[in-house]
Backbone as ProteinMPNN parsed JSONL, in Angstrom:
{"seq_chain_A": "MLFVTIQELEAAINYWRSQSPSEGDELQLCPEASALAKPYALMIVQGAQRVPMDVLDGLARTAIQEFQKNK", "coords_chain_A": {"N_chain_A": [[66.553, 56.17, 42.546], [66.772, 54.23, 45.373], [65.465, 51.08, 46.382], [63.941, 48.949, 48.911], [63.121, 45.616, 49.306], [60.3, 43.731, 50.475], [60.983, 41.21, 51.233], [63.705, 41.508, 51.74], [63.591, 43.276, 53.91], [62.406, 41.555, 55.814], [64.4, 39.573, 56.005], [66.401, 41.214, 57.073], [65.359, 41.958, 59.578], [65.217, 39.417, 60.8], [67.989, 38.898, 60.813], [68.907, 40.947, 62.623], [67.54, 40.16, 64.87], [68.849, 37.76, 65.344], [71.337, 38.677, 66.016], [70.943, 40.197, 68.223], [69.084, 38.772, 70.37], [65.685, 38.764, 71.652], [64.86, 39.524, 75.057], [63.991, 38.876, 78.476], [60.735, 39.165, 80.172], [58.973, 40.675, 78.576], [59.913, 40.348, 75.986], [61.053, 42.239, 74.144], [61.97, 43.71, 71.024], [65.248, 44.284, 69.619], [66.631, 47.595, 69.109], [67.221, 47.986, 66.287], [65.793, 45.925, 64.904], [63.254, 46.554, 65.714], [62.94, 49.061, 64.571], [62.874, 48.361, 61.906], [60.578, 46.813, 61.826], [58.202, 48.376, 61.758], [58.06, 49.652, 59.073], [57.92, 47.173, 57.633], [55.548, 46.001, 58.558], [53.69, 47.891, 57.669], [54.034, 47.563, 54.922], [53.092, 45.029, 54.574], [50.304, 45.403, 55.272], [49.571, 47.276, 53.247], [50.053, 45.765, 51.026], [52.393, 46.057, 49.582], [55.404, 45.525, 47.726], [57.832, 46.575, 47.734], [59.757, 49.352, 49.053], [60.748, 52.789, 48.989], [64.075, 53.686, 49.907], [64.419, 56.208, 51.061], [62.188, 56.792, 52.528], [62.374, 55.463, 54.853], [63.036, 55.791, 58.369], [65.89, 57.226, 60.102], [67.16, 55.309, 61.828], [66.16, 52.884, 60.888], [67.043, 52.927, 58.249], [69.803, 52.829, 58.675], [69.996, 50.39, 59.901], [69.164, 48.569, 57.845], [71.152, 49.107, 55.963], [73.514, 48.275, 57.3], [72.893, 45.548, 57.566], [72.888, 44.856, 54.897], [75.569, 45.16, 54.285], [76.652, 43.132, 55.801], [75.526, 40.706, 55.039]], "CA_chain_A": [[66.053, 55.977, 43.826], [67.017, 52.834, 45.791], [64.316, 50.458, 47.046], [64.148, 47.824, 49.695], [61.997, 44.736, 49.175], [59.674, 43.22, 51.729], [61.81, 40.016, 51.579], [64.966, 42.04, 52.315], [63.25, 43.747, 55.238], [62.185, 40.41, 56.652], [65.694, 39.038, 56.275], [67.14, 42.157, 57.972], [64.717, 41.803, 60.909], [65.714, 38.15, 61.324], [69.423, 39.099, 61.058], [69.068, 41.69, 63.862], [67.01, 39.355, 65.966], [69.83, 36.741, 65.713], [72.472, 39.354, 66.584], [70.486, 40.618, 69.608], [67.793, 38.188, 70.693], [64.772, 39.333, 72.653], [65.18, 39.025, 76.396], [63.051, 39.276, 79.541], [59.345, 38.794, 80.06], [58.308, 41.397, 77.498], [60.474, 39.973, 74.719], [61.199, 43.445, 73.312], [62.94, 43.634, 69.948], [66.341, 45.192, 69.666], [66.242, 48.837, 68.38], [67.333, 47.864, 64.836], [64.619, 45.126, 64.468], [62.048, 47.36, 65.98], [62.879, 50.16, 63.555], [62.464, 47.754, 60.595], [59.253, 46.186, 61.895], [57.072, 49.264, 61.364], [57.812, 49.655, 57.62], [57.59, 45.896, 57.216], [54.117, 45.85, 58.856], [52.931, 48.759, 56.675], [54.123, 47.027, 53.61], [52.111, 43.85, 54.538], [48.98, 45.947, 55.228], [49.362, 47.928, 51.997], [50.295, 44.88, 49.896], [53.53, 46.592, 48.835], [56.486, 44.607, 47.557], [59.098, 47.33, 47.943], [59.608, 50.662, 49.618], [61.976, 53.591, 48.709], [64.959, 53.828, 51.054], [64.362, 57.525, 51.672], [60.98, 56.9, 53.349], [62.724, 54.829, 56.135], [63.705, 56.739, 59.28], [67.313, 57.117, 60.233], [67.641, 54.091, 62.405], [65.777, 51.845, 59.95], [67.957, 53.025, 57.122], [71.09, 52.393, 59.116], [69.878, 48.965, 60.193], [69.143, 47.89, 56.633], [72.423, 49.266, 55.281], [74.425, 47.405, 58.008], [72.502, 44.197, 57.203], [73.3, 44.636, 53.519], [77.007, 44.989, 54.31], [76.992, 41.926, 56.54], [74.835, 39.502, 54.603]], "C_chain_A": [[66.277, 54.479, 44.204], [65.752, 52.395, 46.589], [64.79, 49.247, 47.915], [62.883, 46.875, 49.522], [61.499, 44.212, 50.473], [60.53, 41.954, 52.183], [63.125, 40.505, 52.285], [64.678, 42.581, 53.736], [63.086, 42.6, 56.223], [63.528, 39.729, 57.02], [66.491, 39.861, 57.261], [66.573, 42.035, 59.388], [65.247, 40.533, 61.509], [67.255, 38.228, 61.673], [69.617, 39.818, 62.445], [68.583, 40.948, 65.076], [68.053, 38.302, 66.344], [70.993, 37.454, 66.358], [72.187, 39.855, 67.993], [69.124, 40.04, 69.918], [66.986, 38.943, 71.76], [65.01, 38.678, 73.989], [64.048, 39.478, 77.323], [61.654, 38.818, 79.203], [58.668, 39.41, 78.875], [58.775, 41.086, 76.089], [60.538, 41.078, 73.673], [62.286, 43.229, 72.232], [64.12, 44.565, 70.185], [65.95, 46.516, 68.856], [66.27, 48.698, 66.837], [66.151, 47.073, 64.298], [63.36, 45.864, 64.619], [61.844, 48.412, 64.929], [62.414, 49.625, 62.169], [61.083, 47.154, 60.593], [58.114, 47.074, 61.453], [56.945, 49.335, 59.846], [57.445, 48.301, 57.041], [56.042, 45.634, 57.419], [53.236, 46.651, 57.911], [52.973, 48.179, 55.305], [53.119, 45.821, 53.534], [50.675, 44.374, 54.454], [48.611, 46.51, 53.881], [49.56, 46.943, 50.753], [51.457, 45.277, 49.063], [54.637, 45.585, 48.797], [57.801, 45.259, 47.817], [58.772, 48.763, 48.426], [60.913, 51.476, 49.293], [62.75, 53.725, 50.026], [64.699, 55.153, 51.794], [63.076, 57.75, 52.509], [61.271, 56.208, 54.792], [63.325, 55.921, 57.02], [65.153, 56.403, 59.46], [67.803, 55.76, 60.75], [67.275, 52.857, 61.526], [66.742, 51.789, 58.787], [69.328, 52.491, 57.456], [71.079, 50.937, 59.369], [69.883, 48.152, 58.894], [70.488, 47.974, 55.891], [73.499, 48.365, 56.002], [74.105, 45.916, 57.706], [73.041, 43.903, 55.791], [74.806, 44.466, 53.457], [77.428, 43.655, 54.856], [76.391, 40.648, 56.073], [75.709, 38.657, 53.713]], "O_chain_A": [[65.986, 53.589, 43.405], [65.11, 53.159, 47.31], [65.84, 48.645, 47.689], [61.744, 47.336, 49.593], [62.209, 44.247, 51.478], [60.731, 41.723, 53.375], [63.55, 39.944, 53.294], [65.465, 42.35, 54.654], [63.58, 42.673, 57.348], [63.758, 39.363, 58.173], [67.159, 39.335, 58.151], [67.362, 42.017, 60.333], [65.701, 40.556, 62.653], [67.709, 37.692, 62.683], [70.376, 39.356, 63.297], [69.132, 41.082, 66.169], [68.165, 37.959, 67.521], [71.624, 36.852, 67.227], [73.079, 39.925, 68.839], [68.11, 40.719, 69.755], [67.524, 39.641, 72.619], [65.312, 37.489, 74.086], [63.257, 40.357, 76.979], [61.388, 38.205, 78.169], [57.861, 38.753, 78.217], [58.144, 41.489, 75.112], [60.154, 40.908, 72.516], [63.347, 42.659, 72.489], [63.979, 45.555, 70.902], [65.037, 46.488, 68.032], [65.402, 49.254, 66.164], [65.544, 47.499, 63.316], [62.483, 45.817, 63.756], [60.731, 48.637, 64.453], [61.707, 50.286, 61.408], [60.466, 46.99, 59.541], [57.158, 46.598, 60.84], [55.85, 49.109, 59.33], [56.724, 48.251, 56.045], [55.37, 45.11, 56.531], [52.207, 46.183, 57.425], [51.993, 48.301, 54.569], [52.411, 45.652, 52.542], [49.89, 43.86, 53.657], [47.504, 46.285, 53.391], [49.258, 47.298, 49.613], [51.528, 44.871, 47.903], [54.808, 44.838, 49.76], [58.791, 44.582, 48.094], [57.674, 49.282, 48.225], [62.016, 50.929, 49.319], [62.166, 53.856, 51.102], [64.758, 55.197, 53.022], [62.921, 58.805, 53.125], [60.511, 56.376, 55.746], [64.006, 56.832, 56.548], [65.599, 55.356, 58.991], [68.72, 55.153, 60.197], [68.045, 51.9, 61.462], [67.2, 50.716, 58.395], [69.953, 51.796, 56.654], [72.07, 50.267, 59.082], [70.554, 47.122, 58.841], [70.906, 47.003, 55.261], [74.316, 47.755, 55.312], [75.034, 45.114, 57.607], [73.582, 42.827, 55.538], [75.289, 43.685, 52.637], [78.441, 43.095, 54.434], [76.688, 39.589, 56.626], [75.281, 37.599, 53.253]]}, "name": "protein", "num_of_chains": 1, "seq": "MLFVTIQELEAAINYWRSQSPSEGDELQLCPEASALAKPYALMIVQGAQRVPMDVLDGLARTAIQEFQKNK"}
């Protein structure tokens, strides 16, 4: 089973934010960063250091995989 660390999720969120910065008055995150933000926040609340890849939804999994390819 493959895992993603909280540090890697944070780096991926920052990567996607740099690729597609928030715009407008509401400063909404791009879809990729938004998809990664939920598991990231849950990990912080739970004090988890890593999460299995298979618990991520499809968009979050794709976003982390694309980040891993491009880092």
